[in-house]
Amino acid sequence: MNVHATGGDVGKRSLSIIDALRELEGPLLPILHEIQAEFGHIPQESLPVIARELNLSRAEVHGVVTFYHDFRQQPAGRHVLKLCRAEACQSMGGDAVAERVKAMLGIDFHETTGDGAVTLEPVYCLGLCSCAPSAMLDGAVHGRLDPARAQALVEEARR
Amino acid sequence: MTVRIYVPRDAAALALGAEAVAETLHREIAGRGLDVKIVRNGSRGLHWLEPLVEVETPAGRVAYGPVSAADVAALLDAGLAEGRPHALCHGLTEEIPFLKGQTRLTFARCGVTDPLSLEDYRAHRGLTGLEKALAMDPADVVREVTDSGLRGRGGAGFPTGIKWKTVLDAAGPQKYIVCNADEGDSGTFADRMIMEGDPFVLVEGMTIAGLATGATKGYIYTRSEYPHAVKTMRNAIVAARAAGLLGPSILGSGRAFDMEVRVGAGAYVCGEETSLLNSLEGKRGVVRAKPPLPALQGFLGRPTVVNNVISLASVPIIMDRGAAYYRDFGMGRSRGTIPIQIAGNVRHAGLYETAFGLTLGQIVDTIGGGTASGRPVKAVQVGGPLGAYFPRALFDTPFDYEAFAAKDGLIGHAGITVFDDTADMLKQARFAMEFCAIESCGKCTPCRIGSTRGVETVDQIARGIEPEKNRDLLTDLCNTMKFGSLCALGGFTPYPVMSAMTHFPEDFRPTPMVEAAE
Ligand SMILES: Cc1cc2nc3c(=O)[nH]c(=O)nc-3n(C[C@H](O)[C@H](O)[C@H](O)COP(=O)(O)O)c2cc1C
Ligand code: SF4
Ligand code: FES
Ligand code: FES
């Protein structure tokens, strides 16, 4: 999944994304989302291109990228597992599920397994608070997790 | 005659296996040669029964749930397609007490219709509110909304009509309707359910807001954590445009309105309206000082209505039935209905739309059915991560903006999270501070630094280090945050912290064992 791209290539592909979105009112977030969808993260090489094309300073673009939890400066693992850590999930044993998952993967939140298979991230509510604890694996939602179901999810992610 | 079977595509149903149920159903129906059409509806909000499969019968829709893919063959064998009995059958959907007891105004169609069928939408009284608004003067539309008593459902409870009036009266060549669909509060999912289950009601509500205020462009700002809602909303907008409901001439009226969906990037504070506007403009989601009000200088410095999804989605029925119809529900200054989201450790979790005024105890014990674990209820957090923890002793509090404020709490976006007696309230207080530290926009010192100090102070209490002094310190810190923060993230984080400490002091006393270990 990780795209290996040369600097020049990143610049060119970034530019075509920017061109498609620059007419929007407030184009920066849509552009960053598209760039992350394209490269799996926000490559350093795309920052000067965005800054130049949107008439911003590089520091401003960097400031925006770092403000939002979603934007990655490094590529993630092949799969991203997000566990909800918020109150409704806490009330239904979310902490125990998280401990089990961390132990199975051998990593903590914000880390990626050594084989590059799974990145584990916290999320603060998926709107699935009525079927807690919940998780999202690569955009697919899962509810009513217990340690056993969490284990199945981790095995799926590892494949 | 073709039988219609409904399998929800709401994210909560999907999280519980609805996709596999639909696939298996398709296969089994084809294999048996049944004349069945599967409709992917929104959720009825009875989430403990999801995936909830319904079949249309001459007597009405019959419900089965929770259905797993493995149940499908047996259900069909038992006569699901004719609505026959089975262990998972709950009889007529509308007769299930949890649904029957509700007053569904805003959620009237949610779970009933095919979310992306405009035909279905029209057949269920959709667009009648818009048609009326098109025949009225903008000022009269604003007056209707004002008279309905509708207050913002995003948390602050500001009268919607008054906000609209400010924007109507503001001069400007370009005005905007911004729908706040950032729904970040734990324990809430009403916005998500509307966007996934009845997206056209939001399109209609925003269009009416545009007509009423002279705004021709709308944005729905929602969360990246809601991919299903984003997709459904975008599809609905495309369909609405194709049908001439959005665009240069709304339903052939010659008046313009169009909208698009924008997706945030994982920042809770972007639910705060000025931070949201900064984010929409492509900036860091830092909170702006008010004034200027967004109504006067909002998106790109232009007059902007910022309203929550549920506020806007309640407008079509107000226009359709009239202000008095809506206003007649509720109590005191809390008029109309509120979709209460019952979440966490509770037996009957889901969405319950009702007039304001039920007591917290009725909601938790009677409607919610107590805890899912079967253990006693210890506390309920009302209003998301900035809301207070209520003990049983306050269960007589009626669900009403003013009544909750009087008990040092808030209704917020009407999420209720239930905890059983295994909850450790010190841990919950610590989490509230931690969450504030993670999500602070960084503008105010009390919020940015105070929250981190708050976590440390709670940890000291937990370790039994000068507990009395540290409890006082935590109280001081909460006061500083409450009065020294620009927005409600720093300003209201003290609610969960102080309520936990006030109502559950025993959890803030170190046990002798811990003390001995120090
Ligand atoms: C930290 C914070 C988060 C908020 N999150 C939301 C939210 O997710 N959705 C929402 O509608 N309002 C949220 N609000 C309230 C908004 O600032 C604003 O009051 C609301 O969008 C106005 O719409 P309404 O009048 O229709 O409620 C939040 C406020 C704060 C301080
Ligand atoms: S209280 Fe916190 S989140 Fe709100 S403006 Fe201040 S620093 Fe930002
Ligand atoms: S608190 Fe976990 S999904 Fe809402
Ligand atoms: S605004 Fe500066 S400290 Fe709060």
XYZ file of C-alpha atoms and ligand atoms in Angstrom:
724
model
C 0.000 0.000 0.000
C 2.851 2.378 0.741
C 3.578 4.387 -2.334
C 7.209 4.938 -3.101
C 7.427 8.156 -4.969
C 10.248 10.446 -5.885
C 10.185 14.073 -4.823
C 9.437 15.328 -8.316
C 6.622 12.864 -8.690
C 5.078 13.918 -5.369
C 5.192 17.515 -6.502
C 3.513 16.743 -9.795
C 0.774 14.628 -8.275
C 0.210 17.183 -5.516
C -0.172 19.875 -8.126
C -2.850 17.999 -10.024
C -4.775 17.469 -6.758
C -4.479 21.171 -5.977
C -5.609 22.112 -9.467
C -8.765 20.060 -9.104
C -9.705 21.699 -5.781
C -8.280 25.202 -5.799
C -11.560 26.836 -6.827
C -13.270 25.744 -3.596
C -13.865 28.301 -0.883
C -11.353 27.258 1.763
C -9.566 24.583 -0.273
C -6.786 23.597 2.136
C -8.475 20.821 4.121
C -9.981 19.129 1.061
C -6.537 19.294 -0.574
C -4.800 17.788 2.450
C -7.387 15.000 2.647
C -6.831 14.182 -1.029
C -3.069 14.273 -0.665
C -3.256 11.926 2.284
C -5.588 9.634 0.324
C -3.087 9.635 -2.538
C 0.147 9.117 -0.593
C -1.047 7.619 2.684
C 0.392 10.630 4.512
C 1.267 14.253 3.854
C 4.728 14.081 2.268
C 7.146 16.880 3.179
C 7.691 17.505 -0.527
C 4.062 18.475 -1.043
C 4.141 21.295 1.524
C 6.054 23.854 -0.577
C 3.834 23.094 -3.560
C 0.658 23.680 -1.539
C 2.106 26.825 0.011
C 3.122 28.257 -3.356
C -0.143 27.438 -5.106
C -2.418 28.718 -2.314
C -0.249 31.732 -1.629
C 0.450 30.711 1.967
C 3.690 30.492 3.884
C 5.148 27.044 4.371
C 4.823 27.565 8.111
C 1.101 28.161 7.750
C 0.611 24.921 5.863
C 2.746 23.074 8.390
C 0.695 24.656 11.182
C -2.515 23.325 9.701
C -1.122 19.840 9.057
C 0.061 19.536 12.644
C -3.115 20.961 14.204
C -5.350 18.095 13.069
C -5.017 14.604 14.505
C -5.903 12.983 11.166
C -3.000 14.213 9.110
C 0.039 11.958 9.227
C 3.545 13.060 8.552
C 4.705 9.470 8.209
C 2.944 6.623 6.425
C 0.808 4.361 8.614
C 0.894 0.583 8.656
C -1.013 -1.380 6.031
C -4.052 -1.328 8.296
C -5.199 1.279 10.761
C -7.132 0.120 13.793
C -8.869 2.865 15.735
C -10.269 2.045 19.154
C -12.781 4.377 20.742
C -11.492 5.655 24.073
C -14.384 7.940 24.985
C -16.859 7.716 27.863
C -19.615 5.499 26.491
C -17.034 2.953 25.390
C -15.308 3.236 28.769
C -18.596 2.398 30.477
C -18.780 -0.885 28.570
C -15.285 -2.187 29.192
C -13.405 -0.330 26.472
C -10.279 -0.148 28.606
C -10.063 -3.924 28.898
C -10.511 -4.277 25.149
C -7.739 -1.736 24.567
C -5.374 -3.556 26.930
C -6.040 -6.832 25.147
C -5.436 -5.325 21.726
C -2.241 -3.592 22.817
C -0.933 -6.835 24.290
C -1.803 -8.820 21.170
C -0.138 -6.324 18.868
C 2.728 -5.645 21.244
C 2.406 -1.908 20.685
C 0.887 1.121 22.339
C -1.426 3.707 20.815
C 0.149 5.816 18.040
C 2.534 2.961 17.194
C 2.867 0.574 14.270
C 3.746 -3.112 14.542
C 7.285 -4.029 13.516
C 6.061 -5.845 10.400
C 4.262 -2.699 9.258
C 0.895 -4.461 9.371
C -1.087 -2.449 11.894
C -1.104 1.076 13.268
C -3.112 1.474 16.481
C -4.808 4.769 17.167
C -7.200 6.133 19.757
C -10.383 7.811 18.557
C -12.738 9.864 20.676
C -16.186 8.652 19.727
C -17.357 7.030 16.520
C -21.028 7.801 17.141
C -21.522 4.132 18.009
C -21.982 4.826 21.709
C -25.163 2.733 21.797
C -23.205 -0.366 20.784
C -20.045 0.201 22.756
C -17.162 -0.507 22.854
C -16.522 0.322 19.236
C -13.688 0.359 16.753
C -12.913 1.194 13.159
C -10.632 -0.945 11.023
C -9.676 0.784 7.753
C -12.984 2.634 7.657
C -15.185 -0.350 8.565
C -17.049 -0.027 11.859
C -17.361 -2.619 14.609
C -19.478 -2.503 17.734
C -20.129 -4.436 20.951
C -16.530 -5.525 21.138
C -15.386 -7.790 23.894
C -11.888 -9.170 24.254
C -12.758 -12.160 22.032
C -14.233 -10.069 19.225
C -11.346 -7.638 19.535
C -8.985 -10.564 19.076
C -10.778 -11.568 15.872
C -10.449 -8.005 14.647
C -6.725 -7.943 15.346
C -6.306 -11.253 13.514
C -8.155 -9.798 10.549
C -5.897 -6.751 10.590
C -2.786 -8.904 10.776
C -3.658 -10.888 7.651
C -46.886 -8.816 -4.846
C -43.306 -7.943 -4.073
C -42.556 -8.048 -0.365
C -40.299 -5.337 1.022
C -37.741 -6.308 3.621
C -35.782 -3.598 5.378
C -32.167 -4.036 6.486
C -30.639 -0.853 7.924
C -27.470 0.687 6.559
C -26.968 2.981 9.536
C -23.410 2.754 10.864
C -24.598 1.253 14.173
C -26.354 -1.539 12.284
C -23.301 -2.018 10.069
C -21.068 -2.184 13.145
C -23.208 -5.085 14.318
C -23.139 -7.026 11.059
C -25.996 -5.625 8.950
C -23.988 -5.928 5.736
C -23.536 -9.677 6.180
C -27.237 -9.985 7.009
C -28.208 -8.168 3.803
C -25.834 -10.278 1.708
C -27.109 -13.533 3.154
C -30.673 -12.390 2.708
C -30.028 -11.589 -0.963
C -28.527 -15.031 -1.500
C -31.264 -16.902 0.343
C -34.024 -15.003 -1.429
C -32.514 -15.714 -4.826
C -32.050 -19.380 -3.903
C -35.654 -19.711 -2.787
C -37.037 -17.719 -5.689
C -38.901 -15.339 -3.365
C -40.416 -12.128 -4.685
C -38.695 -9.800 -2.253
C -37.135 -6.351 -2.532
C -34.543 -5.468 0.061
C -34.577 -1.819 1.131
C -31.571 -0.436 2.971
C -33.189 1.984 5.408
C -31.802 4.129 8.206
C -32.067 3.005 11.812
C -35.221 3.167 13.900
C -32.950 3.919 16.828
C -33.616 0.703 18.750
C -29.930 -0.032 18.737
C -29.960 -2.913 21.183
C -32.022 -4.787 18.575
C -29.704 -3.957 15.654
C -29.428 -5.315 13.085
C -33.209 -4.880 13.125
C -34.787 -6.476 10.067
C -38.330 -5.466 9.162
C -40.819 -6.936 6.746
C -43.831 -5.164 5.337
C -47.115 -6.990 5.972
C -50.742 -5.973 5.458
C -50.920 -5.256 9.218
C -47.802 -3.072 9.194
C -44.079 -3.605 9.489
C -42.944 -6.543 11.620
C -39.574 -6.415 13.388
C -36.914 -9.054 13.954
C -33.732 -8.460 15.891
C -30.945 -8.604 16.662
C -30.482 -10.643 13.491
C -27.138 -12.137 12.548
C -26.252 -13.570 9.148
C -26.430 -17.036 10.699
C -30.099 -16.476 11.639
C -31.282 -15.569 8.163
C -32.043 -19.035 6.756
C -33.956 -20.091 9.875
C -35.896 -16.829 9.850
C -36.946 -17.379 6.246
C -37.871 -20.986 7.087
C -40.090 -19.671 9.869
C -41.825 -17.325 7.430
C -40.067 -13.998 7.886
C -41.296 -12.873 4.468
C -44.875 -13.128 5.771
C -44.081 -11.618 9.159
C -44.544 -14.947 10.983
C -43.442 -15.560 14.587
C -39.912 -16.504 15.573
C -37.878 -16.158 18.753
C -36.324 -12.971 17.331
C -39.686 -11.480 16.311
C -40.945 -8.413 18.186
C -44.282 -8.071 16.446
C -45.308 -4.833 14.799
C -42.422 -2.358 14.886
C -44.640 0.581 15.736
C -46.002 -1.288 18.778
C -42.596 -1.832 20.402
C -42.907 0.250 23.596
C -39.588 2.054 23.062
C -40.869 3.337 19.722
C -44.514 3.703 20.632
C -43.750 6.013 23.538
C -41.874 8.479 21.347
C -42.964 11.677 19.675
C -41.144 11.518 16.399
C -41.129 14.892 14.711
C -37.560 15.426 13.544
C -36.995 11.690 13.203
C -40.412 10.917 11.701
C -38.933 9.276 8.613
C -35.653 7.970 10.016
C -35.601 4.187 9.677
C -38.920 4.227 7.868
C -37.930 5.320 4.371
C -35.180 4.599 1.889
C -32.814 7.464 2.795
C -31.825 8.202 -0.794
C -35.249 7.991 -2.399
C -36.708 11.436 -3.005
C -39.925 9.707 -4.017
C -40.110 8.090 -0.586
C -39.251 11.412 0.996
C -42.117 13.174 -0.746
C -44.528 10.350 0.022
C -43.799 10.910 3.728
C -44.607 14.639 3.776
C -41.135 15.672 2.661
C -40.729 19.083 0.973
C -44.087 20.431 2.169
C -42.276 22.727 4.604
C -40.032 23.993 1.820
C -42.979 24.562 -0.496
C -44.634 26.687 2.170
C -41.434 28.628 2.802
C -41.092 29.347 -0.916
C -44.482 31.039 -0.847
C -43.593 33.242 2.144
C -41.548 36.349 2.786
C -38.157 35.610 4.365
C -39.097 37.595 7.466
C -42.224 35.468 7.904
C -40.208 32.255 7.701
C -37.875 33.626 10.373
C -40.891 34.568 12.517
C -42.347 31.072 12.190
C -39.084 29.524 13.407
C -38.824 32.069 16.235
C -42.424 31.396 17.294
C -41.835 27.648 17.363
C -39.484 28.188 20.310
C -36.784 26.089 18.636
C -33.459 26.445 20.422
C -30.116 25.289 19.090
C -29.633 21.566 19.595
C -25.837 21.797 19.336
C -25.518 22.521 23.030
C -25.865 26.197 23.813
C -29.647 26.315 23.304
C -29.661 29.699 21.574
C -33.012 30.548 19.899
C -32.663 29.602 16.241
C -35.068 32.241 14.906
C -33.168 35.064 16.579
C -29.904 33.920 15.020
C -31.601 33.791 11.615
C -32.999 37.293 12.086
C -29.501 38.668 12.641
C -28.321 37.103 9.390
C -31.434 38.204 7.489
C -30.852 41.786 8.627
C -27.119 41.714 7.885
C -26.072 43.280 4.627
C -23.809 41.312 2.342
C -23.624 40.074 -1.218
C -22.919 36.529 -0.077
C -24.284 34.853 3.052
C -23.875 31.256 4.172
C -25.669 28.472 6.005
C -23.152 26.302 7.810
C -24.461 23.106 9.295
C -22.494 21.990 12.311
C -22.343 18.221 11.884
C -19.148 17.792 13.861
C -20.943 15.773 16.574
C -17.913 14.989 18.682
C -19.632 14.466 22.029
C -19.310 10.982 23.402
C -22.765 9.510 23.865
C -24.296 11.274 20.867
C -25.257 10.026 17.419
C -28.452 11.885 16.470
C -26.741 13.950 13.755
C -25.151 10.849 12.312
C -28.495 9.023 12.265
C -30.252 11.858 10.426
C -27.492 12.186 7.849
C -27.511 8.432 7.225
C -31.225 7.823 7.679
C -33.011 10.917 6.333
C -30.491 13.175 4.602
C -33.102 15.063 2.581
C -34.585 16.553 5.754
C -31.251 18.273 6.346
C -31.096 19.415 2.723
C -34.619 20.783 3.100
C -33.896 22.459 6.445
C -30.754 24.156 5.140
C -32.566 25.296 2.009
C -35.320 26.857 4.114
C -32.636 28.552 6.232
C -31.135 29.923 3.018
C -34.482 31.261 1.836
C -35.156 32.809 5.231
C -31.855 34.627 5.528
C -30.855 35.339 1.947
C -27.988 32.839 1.968
C -27.422 30.955 -1.274
C -24.630 28.633 -0.269
C -24.531 25.970 2.411
C -21.796 23.838 3.921
C -22.182 20.744 6.031
C -19.059 20.405 8.171
C -18.859 16.893 9.507
C -16.297 14.526 10.990
C -13.861 12.182 9.336
C -15.031 9.616 11.903
C -18.374 9.520 10.044
C -17.524 8.120 6.587
C -20.975 6.594 6.105
C -22.754 9.842 6.864
C -20.436 11.709 4.498
C -21.220 9.308 1.682
C -24.989 9.311 2.182
C -25.117 13.092 2.533
C -23.073 13.590 -0.649
C -25.302 11.187 -2.580
C -28.397 12.968 -1.288
C -27.056 16.335 -2.429
C -26.349 14.960 -5.916
C -29.880 13.527 -6.077
C -31.403 16.784 -4.821
C -29.507 18.748 -7.448
C -30.626 16.367 -10.191
C -34.234 16.809 -9.084
C -34.008 20.605 -9.123
C -34.349 20.804 -5.368
C -30.919 22.417 -5.129
C -29.324 24.726 -7.669
C -30.086 27.997 -9.403
C -33.854 27.595 -9.138
C -35.165 25.708 -6.103
C -38.192 23.688 -7.269
C -38.542 26.081 -10.196
C -38.898 29.144 -7.922
C -36.113 31.122 -9.515
C -34.383 31.342 -6.123
C -30.987 29.715 -5.678
C -29.436 27.504 -3.036
C -26.720 24.887 -3.186
C -24.547 23.082 -0.697
C -21.598 20.799 -0.213
C -20.143 18.532 2.457
C -16.775 19.282 4.065
C -14.911 16.847 6.259
C -12.932 17.779 9.361
C -9.718 16.093 10.349
C -10.103 14.753 13.856
C -10.307 17.774 16.141
C -13.051 17.875 18.768
C -12.745 21.623 19.207
C -13.799 22.155 15.578
C -17.358 21.563 16.776
C -17.133 24.983 18.407
C -18.631 27.262 15.801
C -15.796 29.750 15.346
C -13.154 27.046 15.322
C -15.317 25.254 12.758
C -15.377 28.349 10.566
C -11.595 28.645 10.735
C -11.299 25.001 9.794
C -13.730 25.439 6.918
C -11.571 28.299 5.682
C -8.568 25.968 5.736
C -6.948 27.298 8.878
C -5.968 25.764 12.203
C -9.152 25.122 14.158
C -8.426 27.785 16.753
C -11.372 29.411 18.511
C -12.108 33.033 17.577
C -13.048 35.657 20.131
C -16.667 36.831 19.961
C -17.687 39.481 18.943
C -17.810 39.607 16.020
C -20.667 37.129 15.935
C -20.507 34.534 13.165
C -23.981 35.733 12.176
C -22.346 39.012 11.113
C -18.787 37.987 10.283
C -18.684 34.244 9.864
C -17.335 32.166 7.005
C -14.805 34.286 5.071
C -15.953 37.237 7.180
C -19.462 37.135 5.739
C -22.855 36.772 7.482
C -23.292 33.115 8.386
C -25.869 30.992 10.131
C -24.149 28.215 12.084
C -26.672 25.653 13.258
C -26.548 22.098 14.464
C -27.901 19.278 12.279
C -30.898 18.664 14.529
C -31.788 22.361 14.713
C -31.869 22.526 10.912
C -33.567 19.145 10.488
C -36.374 20.288 12.805
C -37.221 23.258 10.616
C -39.088 21.383 7.838
C -41.713 20.014 10.223
C -42.085 23.404 11.888
C -42.786 24.977 8.493
C -45.030 22.095 7.503
C -47.178 21.941 10.658
C -46.763 25.476 11.914
C -44.941 27.010 14.873
C -47.764 26.330 17.337
C -47.774 22.601 16.617
C -44.097 22.330 17.519
C -44.236 24.762 20.433
C -47.063 22.832 22.083
C -44.628 20.056 22.975
C -42.197 20.563 25.826
C -41.968 22.464 29.103
C -40.927 25.921 30.273
C -38.557 27.550 27.812
C -37.629 24.176 26.286
C -40.121 23.772 23.469
C -40.685 20.958 21.017
C -38.968 17.604 21.048
C -35.450 16.459 21.739
C -33.815 13.297 20.404
C -32.323 11.805 23.549
C -29.421 9.497 22.858
C -29.210 6.760 25.452
C -25.747 5.216 25.451
C -23.117 3.365 27.391
C -23.931 0.710 29.951
C -27.685 0.593 29.397
C -30.054 -2.178 28.340
C -32.122 -0.300 25.793
C -29.541 1.868 24.108
C -30.628 4.018 21.210
C -32.368 7.197 20.184
C -35.559 8.331 21.876
C -37.264 11.467 20.554
C -39.684 12.981 23.016
C -41.013 16.282 24.260
C -38.797 17.985 26.843
C -39.711 17.268 30.421
C -39.112 13.573 31.181
C -37.051 13.091 34.305
C -33.570 11.663 34.103
C -34.775 8.687 36.125
C -37.570 7.933 33.655
C -35.080 8.057 30.819
C -32.476 5.838 32.444
C -34.610 3.361 34.385
C -37.903 3.123 32.508
C -36.944 3.805 28.912
C -33.341 2.680 29.097
C -34.229 -0.297 31.262
C -31.291 0.165 33.642
C -27.772 -1.050 32.981
C -26.736 -3.574 30.359
C -24.598 -5.329 32.956
C -27.568 -5.720 35.313
C -25.631 -3.962 38.079
C -26.914 -0.809 39.794
C -26.582 2.523 37.980
C -23.885 4.597 39.608
C -23.754 7.726 37.473
C -24.934 9.150 34.190
C -23.035 11.730 32.240
C -25.400 14.072 30.452
C -24.286 16.273 27.573
C -21.047 14.712 26.386
C -17.490 15.106 27.668
C -18.225 18.603 29.001
C -21.375 17.472 30.805
C -21.808 16.718 34.491
C -22.039 13.278 36.104
C -25.407 12.871 37.798
C -25.932 10.510 40.736
C -29.215 8.707 41.414
C -30.081 11.420 43.934
C -30.615 13.853 41.061
C -32.703 11.505 38.909
C -35.773 13.684 39.471
C -34.241 16.423 37.294
C -36.500 17.073 34.303
C -34.911 17.088 30.857
C -34.999 20.818 30.245
C -32.225 23.353 29.551
C -32.875 25.458 32.644
C -33.483 22.552 35.033
C -30.140 20.982 34.137
C -28.319 24.282 34.437
C -29.836 24.688 37.906
C -28.194 21.394 38.932
C -24.759 22.486 37.632
C -25.176 20.437 34.517
C -26.133 20.830 30.914
C -28.195 19.033 28.309
C -25.693 19.715 25.558
C -26.495 17.656 22.492
C -28.736 15.388 24.616
C -26.463 12.395 24.971
C -26.794 10.308 28.131
C -24.056 7.885 29.056
C -24.858 5.371 31.767
C -22.245 3.877 34.110
C -22.760 0.977 36.492
C -21.325 0.690 39.995
C -17.959 -0.538 38.748
C -17.198 2.968 37.456
C -14.429 4.834 39.232
C -15.395 8.492 39.244
C -11.855 9.653 39.957
C -10.828 7.958 36.744
C -13.677 9.691 34.918
C -12.581 13.063 36.290
C -9.045 12.343 35.183
C -10.272 11.466 31.703
C -12.209 14.727 31.440
C -9.012 16.674 32.130
C -6.985 14.453 29.806
C -9.502 14.893 26.991
C -9.375 18.654 27.435
C -5.585 18.552 27.266
C -5.630 16.451 24.085
C -8.257 18.546 22.333
C -7.450 22.090 23.542
C -6.956 24.505 20.660
C -4.184 26.067 22.681
C -5.399 29.630 22.775
C -6.047 29.988 26.527
C -3.589 29.156 29.259
C -6.215 27.864 31.733
C -7.424 25.326 29.198
C -4.109 24.326 27.650
C -1.980 24.190 30.793
C -4.728 23.845 33.394
C -5.991 20.598 31.952
C -2.547 19.009 32.091
C -2.132 20.220 35.657
C -5.576 18.775 36.323
C -4.487 15.308 35.220
C -1.427 15.516 37.474
C -3.501 16.686 40.422
C -6.027 13.870 40.055
C -3.114 11.431 39.880
C -1.771 12.823 43.155
C -5.138 12.316 44.808
C -5.250 8.758 43.487
C -1.825 8.079 44.968
C -2.917 9.507 48.297
C -0.414 12.347 48.180
C -1.769 15.210 50.307
C -5.296 14.371 49.182
C -7.007 17.208 50.981
C -4.667 19.843 49.614
C -4.892 18.389 46.133
C -8.685 18.267 46.187
C -8.672 21.990 47.014
C -6.127 22.576 44.286
C -8.334 20.736 41.785
C -11.288 22.898 42.798
C -9.205 26.055 42.328
C -7.998 24.839 38.981
C -11.568 24.172 37.893
C -12.590 27.675 38.876
C -9.701 29.155 36.931
C -10.648 27.129 33.864
C -14.318 27.935 34.231
C -13.825 31.674 34.381
C -10.628 32.095 32.371
C -11.384 30.128 29.214
C -12.556 31.572 25.941
C -14.784 28.665 24.951
C -16.699 25.850 26.580
C -13.963 23.257 26.140
C -11.856 24.819 28.850
C -14.876 26.463 30.451
C -17.038 23.371 30.909
C -14.464 20.637 31.528
C -14.883 21.539 35.219
C -18.472 20.206 35.046
C -17.589 16.509 34.803
C -14.638 16.975 37.156
C -16.465 18.872 39.884
C -19.634 16.799 39.639
C -17.623 13.610 40.029
C -15.862 15.012 43.080
C -19.029 16.530 44.603
C -21.394 13.613 44.124
C -18.940 10.740 44.556
C -16.492 11.957 47.222
C -15.751 8.385 48.273
C -13.913 7.807 44.984
C -11.617 10.727 45.739
C -10.477 9.350 49.065
C -7.399 7.213 48.761
C -7.860 3.788 50.264
C -5.625 3.024 53.246
C -3.888 0.374 51.165
C -2.777 2.912 48.597
C -1.613 5.210 51.352
C 0.398 2.422 52.890
C 2.011 1.748 49.559
C 3.250 5.308 49.232
C -15.732 22.476 22.368
C -17.063 22.648 21.712
C -17.541 21.675 20.862
C -18.770 21.827 20.223
N -19.201 20.826 19.398
C -20.361 21.000 18.728
C -20.802 20.008 17.813
O -20.135 18.987 17.611
N -21.970 20.215 17.166
C -22.721 21.340 17.362
O -23.748 21.496 16.726
N -22.333 22.283 18.223
C -21.174 22.143 18.900
N -20.769 23.128 19.757
C -21.625 24.327 19.892
C -21.353 25.329 18.777
O -20.308 26.196 19.176
C -22.571 26.191 18.449
O -23.138 26.650 19.621
C -23.632 25.474 17.664
O -23.106 24.914 16.504
C -24.737 26.426 17.264
O -25.788 25.736 16.611
P -27.216 25.592 17.297
O -27.617 26.962 17.744
O -28.091 25.068 16.233
O -27.056 24.662 18.440
C -19.547 22.983 20.438
C -19.067 23.958 21.318
C -17.850 23.796 21.950
C -17.373 24.849 22.865
S -10.921 27.136 26.188
Fe -9.432 25.740 25.266
S -10.343 25.081 23.353
Fe -11.493 26.893 24.031
S -10.463 28.634 23.057
Fe -9.472 28.371 24.995
S -7.703 26.974 24.606
Fe -9.100 26.875 22.840
S -18.007 6.852 23.023
Fe -17.220 5.261 21.812
S -18.429 5.413 20.049
Fe -19.111 7.122 21.185
S -8.078 33.966 25.926
Fe -6.074 34.204 26.566
S -5.983 33.028 28.358
Fe -7.989 32.637 27.614
